[in-house]
Short mmCIF file of N, CA and C in Angstrom, two decimals:
data_model
loop_
_atom_site.label_atom_id
_atom_site.label_comp_id
_atom_site.label_asym_id
_atom_site.label_seq_id
_atom_site.Cartn_x
_atom_site.Cartn_y
_atom_site.Cartn_z
N MET A 1 11.33 -82.89 314.22
CA MET A 1 10.73 -81.86 312.91
C MET A 1 9.88 -80.76 313.74
N LYS A 2 9.91 -79.62 313.87
CA LYS A 2 8.76 -78.62 313.99
C LYS A 2 8.23 -77.69 312.82
N LEU A 3 6.65 -77.27 313.21
CA LEU A 3 6.75 -77.03 311.97
C LEU A 3 6.84 -75.21 312.03
N ASN A 4 7.37 -74.89 312.73
CA ASN A 4 8.35 -73.66 311.52
C ASN A 4 10.05 -73.76 311.10
N GLU A 5 9.85 -74.97 311.31
CA GLU A 5 10.77 -76.04 310.12
C GLU A 5 10.83 -76.18 309.24
N LEU A 6 9.03 -76.62 308.51
CA LEU A 6 8.50 -76.39 307.95
C LEU A 6 9.02 -75.58 306.51
N SER A 7 9.01 -76.08 305.30
CA SER A 7 9.28 -75.38 303.94
C SER A 7 9.11 -75.94 302.83
N ASP A 8 8.33 -75.56 301.20
CA ASP A 8 8.35 -75.95 300.26
C ASP A 8 9.79 -76.38 299.69
N ASN A 9 10.02 -77.81 298.46
CA ASN A 9 11.37 -77.90 298.10
C ASN A 9 11.19 -76.82 297.60
N ALA A 10 12.91 -76.63 297.16
CA ALA A 10 13.27 -75.52 296.53
C ALA A 10 12.57 -75.68 295.76
N GLY A 11 11.96 -73.86 295.15
CA GLY A 11 11.32 -74.31 293.34
C GLY A 11 9.58 -74.15 292.97
N ALA A 12 9.19 -74.97 294.01
CA ALA A 12 8.21 -74.97 294.15
C ALA A 12 7.41 -73.36 293.88
N THR A 13 8.42 -72.93 294.04
CA THR A 13 6.79 -70.95 294.33
C THR A 13 7.60 -70.12 294.22
N LYS A 14 7.27 -68.89 293.87
CA LYS A 14 8.38 -68.16 292.64
C LYS A 14 7.36 -66.94 293.00
N LYS A 15 8.10 -66.34 293.26
CA LYS A 15 8.14 -64.81 294.05
C LYS A 15 7.34 -63.50 292.35
N ARG A 16 6.08 -62.78 293.15
CA ARG A 16 5.87 -62.71 291.92
C ARG A 16 6.71 -61.34 291.89
N LYS A 17 6.53 -60.89 290.81
CA LYS A 17 7.59 -59.82 289.79
C LYS A 17 6.81 -58.09 290.16
N ARG A 18 7.85 -57.58 290.91
CA ARG A 18 7.03 -56.28 291.92
C ARG A 18 7.43 -55.47 291.03
N VAL A 19 6.62 -54.54 289.72
CA VAL A 19 7.72 -53.56 289.00
C VAL A 19 7.99 -52.47 289.30
N GLY A 20 8.84 -51.77 289.05
CA GLY A 20 8.52 -49.88 289.03
C GLY A 20 9.56 -49.88 291.05
N ARG A 21 9.68 -50.59 292.00
CA ARG A 21 9.54 -50.88 292.75
C ARG A 21 11.63 -50.22 293.07
N GLY A 22 11.97 -49.48 292.40
CA GLY A 22 13.96 -48.19 293.07
C GLY A 22 14.06 -49.77 291.94
N PRO A 23 16.01 -49.24 292.63
CA PRO A 23 16.73 -49.83 290.97
C PRO A 23 17.12 -50.96 291.94
N GLY A 24 17.00 -51.16 293.35
CA GLY A 24 17.75 -52.12 293.73
C GLY A 24 16.66 -54.00 293.60
N SER A 25 15.92 -53.27 292.77
CA SER A 25 14.65 -54.05 292.25
C SER A 25 15.05 -55.03 291.16
N GLY A 26 16.01 -53.86 290.63
CA GLY A 26 15.86 -54.50 289.07
C GLY A 26 15.11 -54.66 288.00
N THR A 27 13.35 -54.08 288.48
CA THR A 27 13.25 -53.52 287.77
C THR A 27 12.27 -52.50 288.23
N GLY A 28 13.09 -51.87 288.74
CA GLY A 28 13.10 -49.94 288.82
C GLY A 28 12.56 -49.40 287.48
N LYS A 29 12.72 -47.96 287.51
CA LYS A 29 12.35 -46.81 286.73
C LYS A 29 11.54 -47.50 285.36
N MET A 30 12.09 -47.98 284.28
CA MET A 30 11.05 -48.34 283.32
C MET A 30 10.54 -49.73 283.40
N GLY A 31 11.19 -49.99 285.14
CA GLY A 31 10.39 -51.13 285.32
C GLY A 31 10.05 -52.69 283.66
N GLY A 32 10.89 -52.21 283.11
CA GLY A 32 11.15 -53.38 282.08
C GLY A 32 10.54 -53.15 280.96
N ARG A 33 10.07 -51.70 280.85
CA ARG A 33 9.27 -51.45 279.45
C ARG A 33 10.28 -50.58 278.36
N GLY A 34 11.33 -50.28 278.51
CA GLY A 34 11.97 -49.42 277.67
C GLY A 34 12.58 -47.62 277.93
N ILE A 35 12.16 -47.64 276.60
CA ILE A 35 12.70 -45.96 276.59
C ILE A 35 11.47 -45.80 275.39
N LYS A 36 10.12 -44.54 276.21
CA LYS A 36 9.31 -44.33 275.06
C LYS A 36 8.78 -44.95 274.57
N GLY A 37 7.82 -44.54 273.43
CA GLY A 37 7.23 -45.50 272.37
C GLY A 37 5.99 -46.16 272.94
N GLN A 38 5.15 -46.55 271.65
CA GLN A 38 3.82 -47.16 272.32
C GLN A 38 3.42 -47.98 273.48
N LYS A 39 4.79 -49.09 273.09
CA LYS A 39 4.67 -49.43 274.20
C LYS A 39 4.99 -49.64 275.86
N SER A 40 5.65 -48.47 276.27
CA SER A 40 5.68 -48.25 277.39
C SER A 40 4.80 -47.48 277.96
N ARG A 41 3.78 -46.73 276.78
CA ARG A 41 2.48 -45.79 277.74
C ARG A 41 1.54 -47.28 278.48
N SER A 42 0.97 -46.91 278.44
CA SER A 42 -0.45 -47.99 279.69
C SER A 42 -1.61 -47.80 278.50
N GLY A 43 -2.17 -48.86 278.69
CA GLY A 43 -3.61 -49.04 277.91
C GLY A 43 -3.20 -49.30 276.55
N VAL A 44 -1.48 -50.16 275.85
CA VAL A 44 -1.88 -50.74 274.51
C VAL A 44 -2.11 -51.82 274.45
N ALA A 45 -3.11 -51.98 273.17
CA ALA A 45 -3.63 -53.53 272.67
C ALA A 45 -2.72 -53.53 271.43
N ILE A 46 -2.07 -54.44 271.18
CA ILE A 46 -1.89 -54.46 269.41
C ILE A 46 -1.02 -55.45 269.18
N ASN A 47 -2.82 -56.45 269.43
CA ASN A 47 -2.77 -58.25 268.75
C ASN A 47 -2.65 -58.44 267.62
N GLY A 48 -1.88 -59.13 267.14
CA GLY A 48 -2.16 -59.66 265.28
C GLY A 48 -1.84 -58.59 264.99
N TYR A 49 -1.58 -57.70 265.55
CA TYR A 49 -0.78 -56.45 263.78
C TYR A 49 0.83 -56.90 264.40
N GLU A 50 1.45 -56.65 263.03
CA GLU A 50 2.14 -57.63 262.53
C GLU A 50 3.85 -56.63 262.21
N GLY A 51 3.61 -55.39 262.52
CA GLY A 51 4.44 -54.46 261.79
C GLY A 51 3.94 -54.24 260.50
N GLY A 52 2.66 -54.42 260.06
CA GLY A 52 2.81 -52.97 258.76
C GLY A 52 2.94 -54.93 257.76
N GLN A 53 3.07 -55.68 258.07
CA GLN A 53 3.03 -56.38 257.50
C GLN A 53 1.52 -57.37 257.65
N MET A 54 1.17 -57.17 256.60
CA MET A 54 -0.32 -58.34 256.12
C MET A 54 -0.53 -59.52 257.41
N PRO A 55 -1.53 -59.31 258.41
CA PRO A 55 -1.05 -60.34 259.78
C PRO A 55 -1.87 -61.57 259.51
N LEU A 56 -0.84 -62.75 259.97
CA LEU A 56 -1.60 -64.05 259.47
C LEU A 56 -2.91 -64.68 259.36
N TYR A 57 -3.93 -63.31 260.32
CA TYR A 57 -5.18 -63.62 260.12
C TYR A 57 -6.06 -63.70 259.28
N GLN A 58 -4.93 -62.54 258.31
CA GLN A 58 -6.06 -61.98 257.04
C GLN A 58 -4.80 -62.18 255.28
N ARG A 59 -4.24 -63.30 255.95
CA ARG A 59 -3.47 -63.77 254.54
C ARG A 59 -3.98 -65.07 254.35
N LEU A 60 -4.50 -65.66 255.26
CA LEU A 60 -5.51 -67.46 254.86
C LEU A 60 -6.72 -67.22 254.43
N PRO A 61 -6.95 -68.14 254.00
CA PRO A 61 -8.04 -67.49 253.53
C PRO A 61 -9.87 -68.03 254.23
N LYS A 62 -10.53 -67.78 253.19
CA LYS A 62 -12.18 -67.71 254.24
C LYS A 62 -12.25 -68.67 253.76
N ARG A 63 -13.06 -69.82 254.99
CA ARG A 63 -13.66 -71.35 254.65
C ARG A 63 -14.28 -70.71 255.53
N GLY A 64 -16.03 -71.95 254.45
CA GLY A 64 -17.12 -72.16 254.72
C GLY A 64 -18.14 -71.77 254.19
N PHE A 65 -19.50 -71.53 255.11
CA PHE A 65 -20.88 -71.55 255.34
C PHE A 65 -21.52 -70.98 256.19
N ASN A 66 -22.50 -69.68 256.52
CA ASN A 66 -23.08 -69.98 257.37
C ASN A 66 -24.67 -69.45 256.91
N LYS A 67 -25.77 -70.51 256.01
CA LYS A 67 -26.88 -70.14 255.96
C LYS A 67 -27.27 -69.38 256.82
N PRO A 68 -27.62 -68.15 256.05
CA PRO A 68 -28.94 -67.66 256.66
C PRO A 68 -30.15 -67.94 257.32
N ASN A 69 -30.89 -68.29 256.64
CA ASN A 69 -32.22 -68.69 257.04
C ASN A 69 -32.09 -70.13 256.88
N ARG A 70 -31.48 -71.03 257.69
CA ARG A 70 -31.26 -72.66 258.10
C ARG A 70 -31.99 -72.58 259.48
N LYS A 71 -32.60 -73.86 259.99
CA LYS A 71 -33.98 -73.88 260.78
C LYS A 71 -32.63 -74.36 261.99
N SER A 72 -33.16 -74.24 263.36
CA SER A 72 -32.08 -75.32 264.09
C SER A 72 -33.73 -75.62 265.39
N TYR A 73 -33.53 -76.66 265.61
CA TYR A 73 -34.68 -77.59 265.66
C TYR A 73 -34.39 -77.50 267.62
N ALA A 74 -34.94 -77.85 268.45
CA ALA A 74 -34.67 -77.89 269.71
C ALA A 74 -34.58 -79.93 269.90
N VAL A 75 -33.60 -80.37 270.26
CA VAL A 75 -32.84 -81.63 270.09
C VAL A 75 -34.01 -82.61 271.06
N VAL A 76 -34.39 -83.24 271.33
CA VAL A 76 -34.64 -84.30 272.28
C VAL A 76 -34.62 -85.77 272.54
N ASN A 77 -34.27 -86.94 273.24
CA ASN A 77 -33.73 -88.04 272.86
C ASN A 77 -34.73 -89.17 273.24
N LEU A 78 -34.93 -90.11 273.00
CA LEU A 78 -35.70 -90.81 273.54
C LEU A 78 -36.05 -91.62 274.87
N GLY A 79 -34.92 -91.00 275.73
CA GLY A 79 -34.56 -91.95 276.87
C GLY A 79 -35.35 -90.48 277.98
N LEU A 80 -34.98 -89.33 277.73
CA LEU A 80 -35.66 -88.69 278.49
C LEU A 80 -36.96 -88.08 278.68
N ILE A 81 -37.74 -88.28 277.26
CA ILE A 81 -39.11 -88.59 276.76
C ILE A 81 -39.28 -89.91 278.06
N GLN A 82 -39.14 -90.63 278.10
CA GLN A 82 -39.44 -91.56 279.08
C GLN A 82 -39.33 -91.43 280.73
N LYS A 83 -37.43 -91.13 280.81
CA LYS A 83 -37.52 -91.10 281.80
C LYS A 83 -38.52 -89.23 282.98
N PHE A 84 -39.50 -88.69 281.62
CA PHE A 84 -40.38 -87.99 282.53
C PHE A 84 -41.47 -88.41 282.70
N ILE A 85 -41.52 -89.67 281.50
CA ILE A 85 -42.73 -89.88 282.06
C ILE A 85 -42.95 -91.26 283.08
N ASP A 86 -41.57 -91.51 283.24
CA ASP A 86 -41.32 -92.52 283.92
C ASP A 86 -41.85 -91.45 285.87
N ALA A 87 -41.35 -90.14 284.97
CA ALA A 87 -41.52 -89.46 286.65
C ALA A 87 -42.50 -88.66 286.74
N LYS A 88 -43.98 -88.85 285.97
CA LYS A 88 -44.91 -88.81 285.79
C LYS A 88 -45.11 -87.23 285.67
N LYS A 89 -44.04 -86.29 285.03
CA LYS A 89 -44.33 -85.22 284.54
C LYS A 89 -44.78 -85.18 283.11
N ILE A 90 -45.08 -86.35 282.25
CA ILE A 90 -45.83 -86.65 281.33
C ILE A 90 -46.77 -87.21 280.54
N ASP A 91 -48.09 -87.05 280.95
CA ASP A 91 -49.12 -88.57 281.25
C ASP A 91 -48.72 -89.66 279.60
N ALA A 92 -47.93 -90.46 279.44
CA ALA A 92 -47.89 -91.54 278.32
C ALA A 92 -49.15 -91.54 277.57
N LYS A 93 -50.18 -91.79 278.03
CA LYS A 93 -51.54 -92.28 277.46
C LYS A 93 -51.92 -90.93 276.26
N LYS A 94 -51.85 -90.02 276.28
CA LYS A 94 -52.24 -88.93 275.87
C LYS A 94 -51.30 -88.91 274.76
N THR A 95 -51.33 -87.73 273.52
CA THR A 95 -50.88 -87.87 272.96
C THR A 95 -49.30 -87.08 273.36
N ILE A 96 -47.88 -86.80 272.91
CA ILE A 96 -46.78 -86.13 273.20
C ILE A 96 -47.01 -85.20 271.80
N THR A 97 -47.11 -84.12 272.12
CA THR A 97 -46.65 -83.31 271.20
C THR A 97 -45.75 -81.88 271.85
N GLU A 98 -45.57 -81.09 270.98
CA GLU A 98 -44.20 -80.20 271.01
C GLU A 98 -44.28 -79.27 271.58
N ASP A 99 -46.14 -78.71 272.07
CA ASP A 99 -46.75 -77.77 273.72
C ASP A 99 -46.46 -78.63 274.78
N VAL A 100 -46.69 -80.64 275.00
CA VAL A 100 -46.68 -80.98 276.42
C VAL A 100 -45.42 -80.95 276.75
N LEU A 101 -44.05 -81.33 275.61
CA LEU A 101 -43.12 -81.15 275.85
C LEU A 101 -42.64 -79.87 276.70
N VAL A 102 -42.90 -78.84 276.14
CA VAL A 102 -42.44 -77.37 276.22
C VAL A 102 -43.31 -77.73 278.08
N GLU A 103 -44.30 -77.98 277.87
CA GLU A 103 -45.12 -77.88 279.57
C GLU A 103 -44.73 -78.59 280.46
N SER A 104 -43.90 -79.59 280.26
CA SER A 104 -43.58 -80.92 281.22
C SER A 104 -42.02 -79.98 281.87
N GLY A 105 -41.30 -79.16 280.76
CA GLY A 105 -40.10 -78.61 280.90
C GLY A 105 -38.50 -79.49 280.59
N LEU A 106 -39.24 -79.93 279.37
CA LEU A 106 -38.42 -81.23 278.83
C LEU A 106 -37.11 -80.78 278.44
N ILE A 107 -38.27 -79.24 277.58
CA ILE A 107 -37.90 -78.50 276.70
C ILE A 107 -37.67 -76.67 276.78
N ARG A 108 -36.78 -76.48 276.86
CA ARG A 108 -37.14 -74.92 277.59
C ARG A 108 -37.85 -74.17 276.38
N ARG A 109 -37.71 -74.45 274.70
CA ARG A 109 -38.47 -73.49 273.98
C ARG A 109 -38.54 -74.14 272.93
N LYS A 110 -38.94 -74.35 271.63
CA LYS A 110 -39.27 -75.21 270.03
C LYS A 110 -38.37 -74.77 269.22
N LEU A 111 -38.01 -73.22 269.49
CA LEU A 111 -37.45 -72.95 267.88
C LEU A 111 -38.42 -72.89 266.64
N ASP A 112 -37.48 -73.97 265.58
CA ASP A 112 -37.93 -73.99 264.58
C ASP A 112 -39.06 -75.14 264.81
N GLY A 113 -38.96 -76.16 265.72
CA GLY A 113 -40.00 -77.35 265.52
C GLY A 113 -38.81 -78.32 266.71
N ILE A 114 -39.21 -78.98 266.96
CA ILE A 114 -38.71 -80.44 268.15
C ILE A 114 -37.91 -81.33 266.78
N ARG A 115 -37.44 -82.15 267.62
CA ARG A 115 -36.61 -82.82 266.59
C ARG A 115 -36.42 -84.22 267.58
N VAL A 116 -36.93 -85.72 267.36
CA VAL A 116 -36.87 -86.41 268.15
C VAL A 116 -35.02 -87.43 267.91
N LEU A 117 -34.36 -88.11 268.86
CA LEU A 117 -33.62 -88.89 268.50
C LEU A 117 -33.27 -89.85 268.81
N ALA A 118 -32.70 -90.82 269.16
CA ALA A 118 -33.45 -92.19 269.44
C ALA A 118 -31.98 -92.77 270.37
N LYS A 119 -31.96 -92.15 270.84
CA LYS A 119 -30.22 -92.71 272.20
C LYS A 119 -32.00 -93.01 273.22
N GLY A 120 -31.46 -93.52 274.00
CA GLY A 120 -32.35 -94.10 275.52
C GLY A 120 -33.14 -94.79 274.96
N GLU A 121 -33.73 -95.91 275.54
CA GLU A 121 -34.93 -96.85 275.76
C GLU A 121 -36.43 -96.37 275.76
N VAL A 122 -37.60 -96.86 275.03
CA VAL A 122 -38.65 -96.31 275.52
C VAL A 122 -38.99 -98.47 275.86
N THR A 123 -39.99 -97.46 277.00
CA THR A 123 -40.53 -98.83 277.16
C THR A 123 -42.19 -98.85 276.91
N GLY A 124 -43.24 -97.83 277.10
CA GLY A 124 -44.45 -97.86 276.42
C GLY A 124 -44.49 -97.49 275.30
N LYS A 125 -46.11 -98.02 275.20
CA LYS A 125 -47.42 -97.64 274.08
C LYS A 125 -46.44 -95.93 274.29
N LEU A 126 -46.20 -95.53 272.72
CA LEU A 126 -45.90 -93.85 272.88
C LEU A 126 -46.72 -93.32 271.70
N THR A 127 -47.57 -91.93 271.13
CA THR A 127 -47.74 -91.41 270.08
C THR A 127 -46.99 -90.57 270.63
N ILE A 128 -46.28 -89.39 269.82
CA ILE A 128 -46.13 -88.48 269.93
C ILE A 128 -46.32 -87.31 268.62
N GLU A 129 -46.39 -86.70 268.14
CA GLU A 129 -46.61 -85.85 266.91
C GLU A 129 -45.14 -84.45 266.97
N VAL A 130 -44.49 -84.17 266.64
CA VAL A 130 -43.01 -84.04 266.58
C VAL A 130 -42.73 -83.27 265.24
N THR A 131 -42.08 -81.87 264.87
CA THR A 131 -41.28 -81.01 263.38
C THR A 131 -41.15 -82.42 263.05
N GLY A 132 -39.96 -83.21 264.11
CA GLY A 132 -38.55 -84.08 262.75
C GLY A 132 -38.54 -85.03 263.60
N ALA A 133 -38.17 -86.27 263.16
CA ALA A 133 -37.44 -87.00 264.22
C ALA A 133 -36.74 -88.13 262.99
N SER A 134 -35.41 -88.90 263.74
CA SER A 134 -34.60 -89.96 262.99
C SER A 134 -35.06 -90.88 262.63
N LYS A 135 -35.11 -91.67 261.63
CA LYS A 135 -35.52 -92.29 261.29
C LYS A 135 -34.95 -93.56 262.19
N SER A 136 -34.51 -93.80 262.91
CA SER A 136 -33.78 -94.77 264.34
C SER A 136 -34.84 -94.28 265.81
N ALA A 137 -34.89 -93.04 265.42
CA ALA A 137 -36.29 -92.81 266.71
C ALA A 137 -37.58 -93.14 266.02
N VAL A 138 -38.16 -93.66 264.72
CA VAL A 138 -39.58 -93.44 264.39
C VAL A 138 -39.73 -95.20 264.56
N GLU A 139 -38.39 -96.14 264.23
CA GLU A 139 -37.96 -97.86 264.55
C GLU A 139 -38.67 -97.97 265.75
N ALA A 140 -38.00 -97.10 266.83
CA ALA A 140 -37.72 -97.11 268.02
C ALA A 140 -39.27 -97.67 268.93
N VAL A 141 -39.60 -96.35 268.18
CA VAL A 141 -41.45 -96.44 269.02
C VAL A 141 -41.83 -97.08 268.40
N ALA A 142 -41.86 -97.05 267.13
CA ALA A 142 -42.57 -98.51 266.92
C ALA A 142 -42.66 -99.84 267.04
N LYS A 143 -41.61 -99.94 267.30
CA LYS A 143 -40.59 -101.43 267.83
C LYS A 143 -41.82 -101.19 269.40
N ALA A 144 -41.19 -100.47 269.83
CA ALA A 144 -41.90 -100.43 271.18
C ALA A 144 -43.68 -100.54 271.71
N GLY A 145 -44.40 -100.62 270.24
CA GLY A 145 -46.06 -100.64 269.87
C GLY A 145 -46.48 -99.22 269.87
N GLY A 146 -45.58 -97.91 269.36
CA GLY A 146 -46.03 -96.48 269.51
C GLY A 146 -45.81 -96.40 268.14
N SER A 147 -46.36 -94.28 268.08
CA SER A 147 -46.41 -94.13 267.14
C SER A 147 -45.63 -92.29 266.90
N LEU A 148 -44.67 -92.63 266.05
CA LEU A 148 -44.31 -91.54 265.84
C LEU A 148 -44.51 -90.72 264.62
N THR A 149 -44.95 -89.05 265.10
CA THR A 149 -45.75 -88.82 263.34
C THR A 149 -45.32 -87.52 263.19
N VAL A 150 -44.15 -87.58 262.43
CA VAL A 150 -43.56 -85.78 261.80
C VAL A 150 -44.44 -84.29 261.20
N ALA A 151 -44.75 -83.58 261.45
CA ALA A 151 -45.37 -82.84 261.31
C ALA A 151 -45.85 -83.03 259.62
N ALA A 152 -46.17 -82.74 258.90
CA ALA A 152 -46.83 -82.55 257.25
C ALA A 152 -45.39 -81.34 256.19
N PRO A 153 -45.77 -80.14 257.35
CA PRO A 153 -44.91 -78.88 256.43
C PRO A 153 -43.94 -79.02 256.99
N ALA A 154 -43.12 -79.33 257.44
CA ALA A 154 -41.38 -79.58 258.08
C ALA A 154 -40.98 -80.86 257.76
N ALA A 155 -41.59 -81.85 257.47
CA ALA A 155 -41.40 -82.97 257.04
C ALA A 155 -40.18 -83.22 256.36
N ALA A 156 -40.25 -82.52 254.91
CA ALA A 156 -39.41 -82.31 254.04
C ALA A 156 -37.77 -81.79 254.52
N GLU A 157 -37.68 -81.06 255.44
CA GLU A 157 -36.59 -80.20 255.36
C GLU A 157 -36.29 -81.14 257.12
N ALA A 158 -36.67 -81.89 257.98
CA ALA A 158 -36.08 -82.68 258.58
C ALA A 158 -35.19 -84.03 258.57
N ASP A 159 -35.80 -84.31 257.37
CA ASP A 159 -34.63 -85.68 256.44
C ASP A 159 -33.72 -84.71 256.14
N ALA A 160 -33.72 -83.79 255.58
CA ALA A 160 -32.37 -82.50 254.84
C ALA A 160 -30.97 -82.87 255.88
#
C-alpha cells in the first residue's frame, strides 16, 4: 500500500452541489429553482408562511405570564464564599456584606439584591448580611457557628 493509493470509504464523502454551472451539471439554467415566481428570486424568506392558512404558531394558545416588576437576585452559593475566603479574597473576620462580595469579584453586580444558597460547605464562623437566603443556607451558617442575617426591607420578598 502506498500513500497515493489511500482513499476514503465509498460514500464517506459527498461532493458539494454546484448550482448554475451549465446543462451538463444537472443543475444548470434555473439551478433547481423552477420557473419564475417568488421562490425563484434571490432574497426570499417565507418562514412560517403557510399559503394564507393561519400559521401553526398563531393557532396555538398563548401560555404563561412574565411579571413585569419581578425581582431578580444575584445568586451565590456558600461553597463559593468559602472558596474565596480560603483564597484570602474575602476577610472572614469582618462582616460579609453585599458590597464586600462585589468588591472581591465573586459577584459582578447586585441586581435587586444578593441571595445566598446552601450549595457547598462552610468551615469557619461567618457573619453574612444579604438581601435573601434559603432556609438551608441560614441553617448551614448557624451550624458552623456563624450568623446569616437577611436585610429587613426585602425579607418578605426573599421568602416568596
